[in-house]
Structures are given as C-alpha cells and as structure tokens.
Short mmCIF file of C-alpha atoms in Angstrom, two decimals:
data_model
loop_
_atom_site.label_atom_id
_atom_site.label_comp_id
_atom_site.label_asym_id
_atom_site.label_seq_id
_atom_site.Cartn_x
_atom_site.Cartn_y
_atom_site.Cartn_z
CA MET A 1 -129.98 95.69 -82.62
CA ASN A 2 -130.48 99.41 -82.01
CA SER A 3 -126.73 100.01 -82.23
CA GLU A 4 -126.66 98.26 -85.60
CA ILE A 5 -129.47 100.50 -86.85
CA ASN A 6 -127.84 103.66 -85.50
CA SER A 7 -124.43 102.80 -86.95
CA TYR A 8 -126.02 102.10 -90.28
CA LYS A 9 -128.13 105.27 -90.33
CA GLN A 10 -125.77 107.82 -88.78
CA PRO A 11 -123.79 108.73 -91.95
CA SER A 12 -127.03 109.11 -93.91
CA GLN A 13 -128.64 111.35 -91.28
CA THR A 14 -125.53 113.56 -91.08
CA LEU A 15 -125.51 113.97 -94.85
CA GLN A 16 -129.22 114.81 -94.84
CA LYS A 17 -128.67 117.51 -92.22
CA TRP A 18 -125.95 119.16 -94.28
CA VAL A 19 -128.05 118.95 -97.43
CA LYS A 20 -130.93 120.53 -95.52
CA VAL A 21 -128.76 123.42 -94.30
CA VAL A 22 -127.30 124.09 -97.75
CA THR A 23 -130.73 123.89 -99.38
CA HIS A 24 -132.21 126.40 -96.94
CA PHE A 25 -129.29 128.77 -97.43
CA LEU A 26 -129.46 128.66 -101.23
CA CYS A 27 -133.24 128.98 -101.41
CA LEU A 28 -133.42 131.91 -99.03
CA GLY A 29 -130.44 133.62 -100.60
CA ILE A 30 -131.54 133.26 -104.21
CA ILE A 31 -135.30 133.72 -103.91
CA PHE A 32 -135.64 136.24 -101.10
CA ILE A 33 -132.46 138.21 -100.49
CA LEU A 34 -130.70 138.35 -103.88
CA PRO A 35 -133.55 140.07 -105.81
CA GLU A 36 -133.87 142.81 -103.22
CA VAL A 37 -130.11 143.31 -103.12
CA LEU A 38 -129.99 143.66 -106.89
CA VAL A 39 -132.84 146.16 -106.82
CA SER A 40 -131.14 148.15 -104.08
CA ARG A 41 -127.94 148.38 -106.17
CA SER A 42 -129.85 150.16 -108.90
CA PHE A 43 -130.19 153.27 -106.72
CA PRO A 44 -127.55 156.01 -106.88
CA ALA A 45 -124.34 155.57 -105.00
CA GLY A 46 -124.07 157.39 -101.73
CA SER A 47 -127.77 157.22 -101.05
CA GLY A 48 -127.15 155.12 -97.96
CA ILE A 49 -128.06 151.60 -97.01
CA PRO A 50 -131.56 150.82 -98.37
CA TRP A 51 -132.66 149.23 -95.11
CA GLY A 52 -136.31 149.04 -96.22
CA MET A 53 -135.41 146.59 -98.97
CA TYR A 54 -133.55 144.32 -96.59
CA ALA A 55 -136.32 144.61 -93.98
CA LYS A 56 -138.89 143.39 -96.52
CA SER A 57 -136.64 140.46 -97.40
CA LEU A 58 -136.45 139.56 -93.73
CA LEU A 59 -140.24 139.64 -93.56
CA PHE A 60 -140.46 137.02 -96.32
CA VAL A 61 -137.83 134.95 -94.54
CA ALA A 62 -139.96 135.16 -91.40
CA VAL A 63 -143.03 133.98 -93.35
CA PHE A 64 -141.01 131.02 -94.60
CA TYR A 65 -139.86 129.88 -91.16
CA ILE A 66 -143.17 130.57 -89.39
CA ASN A 67 -144.73 128.18 -91.89
CA TYR A 68 -141.87 125.73 -91.74
CA TYR A 69 -141.62 125.38 -87.97
CA ILE A 70 -145.09 126.34 -86.65
CA ILE A 71 -148.03 126.49 -89.05
CA ILE A 72 -147.41 123.31 -91.07
CA ASP A 73 -146.72 121.24 -87.95
CA TYR A 74 -149.90 122.64 -86.40
CA CYS A 75 -152.09 121.89 -89.43
CA LEU A 76 -150.82 118.49 -90.54
CA GLY A 77 -152.75 115.61 -89.08
CA ARG A 78 -155.82 117.71 -88.26
CA ARG A 79 -159.17 117.68 -89.98
CA ARG A 80 -159.34 119.96 -93.03
CA TRP A 81 -155.65 120.70 -92.67
CA VAL A 82 -155.46 122.25 -96.16
CA LEU A 83 -158.19 124.77 -95.27
CA ARG A 84 -156.48 125.57 -91.97
CA LEU A 85 -153.13 126.00 -93.68
CA THR A 86 -154.62 128.26 -96.36
CA GLY A 87 -156.52 130.43 -93.90
CA LEU A 88 -153.59 130.99 -91.58
CA ASN A 89 -151.30 131.85 -94.48
CA VAL A 90 -153.79 134.34 -95.92
CA VAL A 91 -153.72 136.17 -92.61
CA ILE A 92 -149.91 136.03 -92.43
CA ILE A 93 -149.52 137.25 -96.02
CA ILE A 94 -151.83 140.23 -95.41
CA VAL A 95 -149.98 141.19 -92.22
CA THR A 96 -146.63 140.76 -93.97
CA LEU A 97 -147.63 142.97 -96.92
CA LEU A 98 -148.95 145.69 -94.61
CA CYS A 99 -145.68 145.68 -92.68
CA ALA A 100 -143.69 145.64 -95.90
CA TYR A 101 -145.49 148.64 -97.33
CA PHE A 102 -145.20 150.52 -94.06
CA LEU A 103 -141.44 149.95 -94.18
CA MET A 104 -141.25 150.84 -97.86
CA ASP A 105 -143.11 154.11 -97.26
CA MET A 106 -140.59 154.98 -94.56
CA HIS A 107 -137.79 153.94 -96.90
CA SER A 108 -139.14 155.94 -99.86
CA GLY A 109 -139.27 159.05 -97.73
CA GLU A 110 -135.55 158.80 -97.03
CA MET A 111 -134.43 157.58 -100.45
CA PRO A 112 -133.52 159.97 -103.29
CA ARG A 113 -135.79 159.56 -106.30
CA ARG A 114 -134.44 159.15 -109.83
CA VAL A 115 -137.80 160.14 -111.35
CA PRO A 116 -139.59 163.51 -111.07
CA ARG A 117 -141.89 163.96 -108.13
CA HIS A 118 -144.73 165.14 -110.35
CA VAL A 119 -145.75 161.77 -111.81
CA ASP A 120 -149.07 161.04 -113.42
CA ALA A 121 -151.47 159.60 -110.80
CA HIS A 122 -152.61 156.81 -113.11
CA ALA A 123 -149.03 155.71 -113.83
CA ASP A 124 -148.19 155.87 -110.14
CA LEU A 125 -151.20 153.67 -109.34
CA LEU A 126 -150.16 151.11 -111.95
CA ARG A 127 -146.66 151.09 -110.51
CA ARG A 128 -147.96 150.50 -107.00
CA VAL A 129 -150.32 147.74 -108.19
CA SER A 130 -147.48 146.03 -110.04
CA PHE A 131 -145.32 146.15 -106.90
CA LEU A 132 -148.24 144.79 -104.87
CA MET A 133 -148.78 141.89 -107.29
CA ARG A 134 -145.05 141.13 -107.25
CA ASP A 135 -145.02 140.98 -103.47
CA VAL A 136 -148.19 138.87 -103.35
CA VAL A 137 -146.68 136.39 -105.78
CA MET A 138 -143.44 136.37 -103.77
CA ALA A 139 -145.38 135.71 -100.56
CA ILE A 140 -147.33 132.85 -102.16
CA LEU A 141 -144.11 131.35 -103.54
CA THR A 142 -142.57 131.68 -100.08
CA VAL A 143 -145.42 129.73 -98.51
CA ALA A 144 -145.38 127.14 -101.30
CA LEU A 145 -141.64 126.62 -100.94
CA SER A 146 -141.87 126.19 -97.17
CA VAL A 147 -144.70 123.66 -97.56
CA ALA A 148 -142.79 121.75 -100.24
CA MET A 149 -139.61 121.58 -98.16
CA LYS A 150 -141.51 120.62 -94.99
CA LEU A 151 -143.42 117.85 -96.76
CA SER A 152 -140.15 116.66 -98.24
CA ASP A 153 -138.67 116.49 -94.73
CA TYR A 154 -141.72 114.54 -93.56
CA TRP A 155 -141.33 112.12 -96.47
CA VAL A 156 -137.64 111.57 -95.66
CA LYS A 157 -138.46 111.04 -91.98
CA LEU A 158 -141.26 108.57 -92.73
CA ASN A 159 -139.05 106.72 -95.21
CA ARG A 160 -136.27 106.46 -92.62
CA GLN A 161 -138.73 105.19 -90.00
CA ARG A 162 -140.08 102.63 -92.48
CA GLN A 163 -136.56 101.39 -93.21
CA GLU A 164 -135.77 101.11 -89.51
CA MET A 165 -139.01 99.20 -88.90
CA GLU A 166 -138.17 96.83 -91.76
CA MET A 167 -134.71 96.29 -90.30
CA VAL A 168 -136.21 95.48 -86.91
CA GLN A 169 -138.78 93.15 -88.46
CA HIS A 170 -136.10 91.40 -90.52
CA LYS A 171 -133.93 91.06 -87.43
CA GLU A 172 -136.77 89.53 -85.44
CA GLU A 173 -137.73 87.22 -88.29
CA LEU A 174 -134.15 86.04 -88.68
CA GLU A 175 -133.95 85.35 -84.96
CA SER A 176 -137.19 83.38 -85.18
CA LEU A 177 -135.89 81.35 -88.11
CA LYS A 178 -132.67 80.64 -86.26
CA LYS A 179 -134.61 79.47 -83.18
CA GLN A 180 -136.58 77.12 -85.41
CA LEU A 181 -133.35 75.82 -86.89
CA ASN A 182 -131.67 75.03 -83.56
CA PRO A 183 -134.21 72.45 -82.29
CA HIS A 184 -134.42 70.92 -85.76
CA PHE A 185 -130.66 70.51 -85.89
CA LEU A 186 -130.47 69.24 -82.30
CA PHE A 187 -133.20 66.61 -82.67
CA ASN A 188 -131.68 65.19 -85.85
CA THR A 189 -128.23 64.98 -84.27
CA LEU A 190 -129.53 63.36 -81.07
CA ASN A 191 -131.36 60.76 -83.14
CA SER A 192 -128.10 59.95 -84.88
CA ILE A 193 -126.26 59.55 -81.55
CA TYR A 194 -129.12 57.45 -80.14
CA ALA A 195 -128.80 55.05 -83.06
CA LEU A 196 -125.03 54.97 -82.59
CA ILE A 197 -125.19 53.98 -78.89
CA ALA A 198 -126.52 50.53 -79.66
CA ILE A 199 -123.90 49.93 -82.34
CA SER A 200 -120.70 51.39 -80.83
CA PRO A 201 -120.66 53.06 -77.39
CA ASP A 202 -117.13 54.34 -78.01
CA LYS A 203 -118.21 56.08 -81.20
CA ALA A 204 -121.28 57.39 -79.40
CA GLN A 205 -119.04 58.95 -76.74
CA GLN A 206 -116.94 60.60 -79.43
CA ALA A 207 -120.13 61.76 -81.14
CA VAL A 208 -121.30 63.45 -77.93
CA HIS A 209 -117.99 65.32 -77.82
CA GLU A 210 -118.44 66.39 -81.43
CA LEU A 211 -122.01 67.45 -80.67
CA SER A 212 -120.84 69.68 -77.81
CA GLN A 213 -118.56 71.52 -80.25
CA LEU A 214 -121.42 71.95 -82.69
CA LEU A 215 -123.83 73.17 -80.03
CA ARG A 216 -121.34 75.73 -78.81
CA TYR A 217 -121.30 77.22 -82.30
CA VAL A 218 -125.07 76.99 -82.81
CA LEU A 219 -126.17 78.34 -79.43
CA TYR A 220 -123.52 80.96 -78.68
CA GLU A 221 -122.78 82.40 -82.11
CA ASN A 222 -125.07 85.46 -82.03
CA SER A 223 -123.23 87.80 -84.38
CA PRO A 224 -124.97 88.54 -87.71
CA THR A 225 -121.96 87.33 -89.69
CA VAL A 226 -119.08 84.94 -89.07
CA PRO A 227 -115.82 84.26 -90.91
CA ILE A 228 -116.34 81.83 -93.76
CA GLN A 229 -113.72 79.49 -92.33
CA ASP A 230 -115.72 79.16 -89.09
CA GLU A 231 -118.84 78.13 -91.02
CA LEU A 232 -116.87 75.61 -93.06
CA THR A 233 -115.34 74.18 -89.88
CA PHE A 234 -118.83 73.78 -88.44
CA ILE A 235 -119.99 71.86 -91.53
CA ASP A 236 -116.84 69.72 -91.41
CA ASN A 237 -117.47 68.80 -87.75
CA TYR A 238 -121.06 67.88 -88.54
CA VAL A 239 -119.96 65.66 -91.44
CA LYS A 240 -117.47 63.91 -89.14
CA LEU A 241 -120.28 63.29 -86.65
CA MET A 242 -122.45 61.77 -89.36
CA LYS A 243 -119.59 59.60 -90.58
CA LEU A 244 -119.36 58.09 -87.10
CA ARG A 245 -122.94 56.91 -87.46
CA ILE A 246 -122.81 55.83 -91.10
CA GLY A 247 -119.33 54.34 -91.04
CA ASP A 248 -118.19 52.88 -94.35
CA LYS A 249 -121.65 52.05 -95.67
CA MET A 250 -121.51 54.67 -98.41
CA PRO A 251 -119.01 57.15 -99.80
CA ILE A 252 -119.25 60.73 -98.58
CA ASN A 253 -117.45 63.18 -100.84
CA VAL A 254 -116.73 66.48 -99.12
CA THR A 255 -114.99 69.56 -100.52
CA LEU A 256 -114.75 72.61 -98.24
CA ASP A 257 -112.50 75.38 -99.49
CA SER A 258 -112.54 79.06 -98.46
CA GLY A 259 -110.32 79.86 -101.46
CA ASP A 260 -109.67 83.54 -101.94
CA CYS A 261 -112.44 84.57 -99.48
CA ASN A 262 -110.61 84.01 -96.19
CA ASP A 263 -111.27 87.58 -95.09
CA CYS A 264 -114.95 87.48 -96.03
CA HIS A 265 -117.87 86.95 -93.63
CA ILE A 266 -121.17 85.16 -94.08
CA ALA A 267 -124.39 84.70 -92.14
CA PRO A 268 -124.08 81.66 -89.83
CA LEU A 269 -125.86 78.32 -90.30
CA LEU A 270 -126.74 78.78 -93.96
CA PHE A 271 -125.63 75.35 -95.18
CA ILE A 272 -126.61 73.06 -92.33
CA SER A 273 -130.22 72.44 -93.47
CA PRO A 274 -129.43 70.93 -96.90
CA VAL A 275 -126.46 69.05 -95.38
CA GLU A 276 -128.76 67.58 -92.71
CA ASN A 277 -131.29 66.56 -95.32
CA ALA A 278 -128.57 64.92 -97.39
CA PHE A 279 -127.67 62.60 -94.49
CA LYS A 280 -131.25 62.14 -93.33
CA TYR A 281 -132.68 61.09 -96.69
CA GLY A 282 -129.55 60.09 -98.60
CA ASN A 283 -128.47 57.17 -96.39
CA THR A 284 -130.16 54.59 -98.60
CA GLY A 285 -127.86 51.65 -97.85
CA ARG A 286 -127.66 50.83 -101.55
CA SER A 287 -124.32 50.21 -103.16
CA GLY A 288 -123.27 52.90 -105.57
CA ASP A 289 -125.17 55.68 -103.79
CA SER A 290 -123.23 58.59 -102.36
CA ILE A 291 -123.50 61.97 -100.68
CA ASP A 292 -121.69 64.86 -102.32
CA ILE A 293 -121.05 68.09 -100.41
CA SER A 294 -119.10 70.91 -102.00
CA ILE A 295 -118.82 74.45 -100.58
CA VAL A 296 -116.19 76.43 -102.45
CA CYS A 297 -115.41 80.16 -102.39
CA ARG A 298 -113.94 81.82 -105.44
CA GLU A 299 -113.95 85.31 -106.95
CA GLY A 300 -116.06 86.78 -104.16
CA SER A 301 -118.81 84.16 -104.39
CA ILE A 302 -119.71 81.02 -102.48
CA HIS A 303 -120.82 78.03 -104.53
CA CYS A 304 -122.60 75.30 -102.61
CA HIS A 305 -123.54 71.98 -104.24
CA ILE A 306 -125.17 69.18 -102.25
CA ALA A 307 -126.48 65.96 -103.81
CA ASN A 308 -127.84 62.71 -102.40
CA ASN A 309 -129.87 59.68 -103.51
CA PHE A 310 -133.44 58.76 -102.59
CA ILE A 311 -135.08 55.45 -101.98
CA ASP A 312 -138.57 56.57 -102.99
CA SER A 313 -140.41 59.67 -104.17
CA GLU A 314 -142.13 60.19 -100.80
CA LYS A 315 -138.89 61.04 -99.01
CA ARG A 316 -137.84 63.17 -101.94
CA ASP A 317 -141.02 65.26 -101.63
CA ILE A 318 -140.56 65.58 -97.85
CA ALA A 319 -136.99 66.83 -98.28
CA SER A 320 -137.83 69.31 -101.02
CA SER A 321 -140.76 70.90 -99.15
CA GLY A 322 -139.56 70.61 -95.54
CA ILE A 323 -139.27 73.43 -93.05
CA GLY A 324 -135.47 73.50 -93.45
CA ASN A 325 -135.58 74.53 -97.11
CA VAL A 326 -138.43 76.97 -96.52
CA ASN A 327 -136.51 78.69 -93.72
CA LEU A 328 -133.31 78.69 -95.74
CA ARG A 329 -134.96 80.39 -98.72
CA ARG A 330 -136.48 83.00 -96.44
CA ARG A 331 -133.17 83.70 -94.68
CA LEU A 332 -131.35 84.09 -97.99
CA ASP A 333 -134.00 86.50 -99.20
CA LEU A 334 -133.88 88.60 -96.01
CA ILE A 335 -130.10 88.73 -95.74
CA TYR A 336 -128.85 88.78 -99.32
CA GLY A 337 -131.86 89.56 -101.51
CA ASN A 338 -130.99 89.17 -105.18
CA LYS A 339 -127.35 88.48 -104.32
CA ALA A 340 -128.23 84.89 -103.38
CA GLU A 341 -129.68 82.12 -105.52
CA MET A 342 -130.97 78.72 -104.43
CA SER A 343 -132.23 76.02 -106.73
CA THR A 344 -133.32 72.40 -106.22
CA LYS A 345 -133.72 69.77 -108.89
CA ILE A 346 -134.14 66.03 -109.33
CA ASP A 347 -131.85 64.09 -111.63
CA GLY A 348 -133.00 60.50 -111.72
CA ASP A 349 -133.01 59.32 -108.12
CA ARG A 350 -130.69 62.11 -106.95
CA TYR A 351 -131.85 65.26 -105.23
CA ILE A 352 -129.56 68.27 -105.85
CA VAL A 353 -129.35 71.61 -104.06
CA ASP A 354 -127.30 74.46 -105.52
CA MET A 355 -126.65 77.82 -103.90
CA ILE A 356 -124.64 80.81 -105.06
CA ILE A 357 -124.05 83.73 -102.70
CA THR A 358 -122.28 86.87 -103.80
CA LEU A 359 -120.35 88.40 -100.91
#
C-alpha cells in the first residue's frame, strides 16, 4: 500500500521541488538582486565593484531565508503566532536596516559622487528619508513574500498528506468491502452445492471442483486490478457452477466478450454480486422466465447488463436493497468515481441491473 502511494506521488513531489527551486531563484533575483544591480550600473565606469549594493541585497536575502526556515516554523502553531511573527520581524528589519546603512556609509565613502559635495541639508535629508522608506518597504515585502511562500508550502504539504490519508482510507475500505463480499459469495455457493448433493452427487463433486477454482481467484487475487479476461473467466466459471444446480429448468443467456479491451485491467469481483442475485432470486421455476447476463467491452468501456425474473415483490425488494448492491455501489464510487455508472430498474416482473465503466 505504501509503495503504491509512493509510486503515485513521486513524480508530483519531484516536480514540486523543481518548481520551488525555480520560484525561489526568480523571486530573489528579480526582487532583491536585480534592482540593486541596475542601480549600481548607473555609477560611472571604472569606479570599482559597488560591493555595498550587493551586500545590502544579501542582507535582504538573509531576512527572507531567516523567516522562511526559522521564524515562521517557530511561530506557527503557537499561541498568538501572528504577534510573535510580527515582533520578531520588526527586530530583524531594524537590525537589517542598521547594517545596511552602515555598509552604505562605508560604500559611499569609497564611491565617486556624480553630484557636488555641497548639497542643501534639507534636500540631503529628504534623499536619505526616501532611501530609508524604500528599504523599509523592501524589507516588509521581503518578509511578506517569505511568509506567503512558506504558507503555500504548508498548504501543499497538508494537501498531499490529506490525499495520502484518503488513499489509505479508500484502500482500507475497499479491503473491508472485499472481505464482506467473500463470505457472502462463499455461503451462497455452498448452499447451491448442498442442494445439489441430494439431487446428483456426481454433479456435486464437479461443483466442488468448480468452487475450488473460484475460491482460488477470490481468496488469492490481491492485486488492485486484474485483466478483463480473468474477470470474465471467473464469471463464466460461476455461471457453469450455477447451471449444474439449475440444470435445464430455465434458459440462461450469457454473453461474455472482452472485445477490443483485451489489454485493459479492471478491479476484481465487480460483477459477481448482481450475478449472484440473478441466480438467487431469478430461479423462479416458471416457464418462460430466464436469466440474462451480458458483459461486453467495446470502445474502452465495459457494459454490463443483468436481468432476472421475480416471483413476488418481497424478493425484489431484498435484492435491490441487499448488502451486495450497497457494497458494489460503494466500490464503484471509490475506484472509478464518475467514470462508473450503475442503475437498477424494474420492468414488469423483471429486475434489471446496468453498469457502464469507462476504463
């Protein structure tokens, strides 16, 4: 079960890792490094590498990753986590700006100026305030971006865990439904053989042999899907077993054709419940009654049609609301979702089950 989940999730996780790396690279490059590089290129050629500009960019990158890997993980899940997150980031932003301006003062002392040194004090103050506001806004955007990306990662992780939990729950529910099906199938078949012993011991012996083949398929077929031909062979063997009990009392019309879907697979034991019910409730003993079983594959879909007669409405109600049909509907919903349809209807004294499964 775990290997199925891992094999299903591995490509998606690998893609998410690459997307994460590319996203980090683009965000850091465009928002933090590129603006400072463009500003540095505006200075005269030959003035040297403006290391102060790049150092300030690295400070913002550090703020991003300190939030991403330390602060957000520390705050999330704690009481008043928003207040904690805000307080810690205020401290980090203040420290970052102080370091940035210390580096910029060192840088400005080494860098040739394009403007006269004798600048109006008021204009110089406005320039410094504008730079300060720009850096404050950049620091806030840095924190906001790190929080947004971290929360996005948390959302993806939680969504993946939810999907894995649903897969495990579906797997366990399917196993439970299959375990309910096995005793139901076994008891019905044993009752048929028990009735056959008194009538024809030879046929009963042959029926036991047929039952052993059926049980081998039911009990030891643990894979989530089987070739369609194997499932049709199982239904054919079950019909042969029922014919041994019924004999020539009523016509049984069977059509099993894998058609153009020989290479397709299907969940095991999907058709046995309505087929069982057809023999259990459809053996009326009246002339003219029949059991019709048709499972045909064509154009990537399986069409199943099963019809039988009823003696009275009580048996009809039991068949339509029994545990077999309830389990079958649930299995179809878990395995195929909206790719499977099952309908039951009553036409006179005939009960009809139709299923269509898109492979």
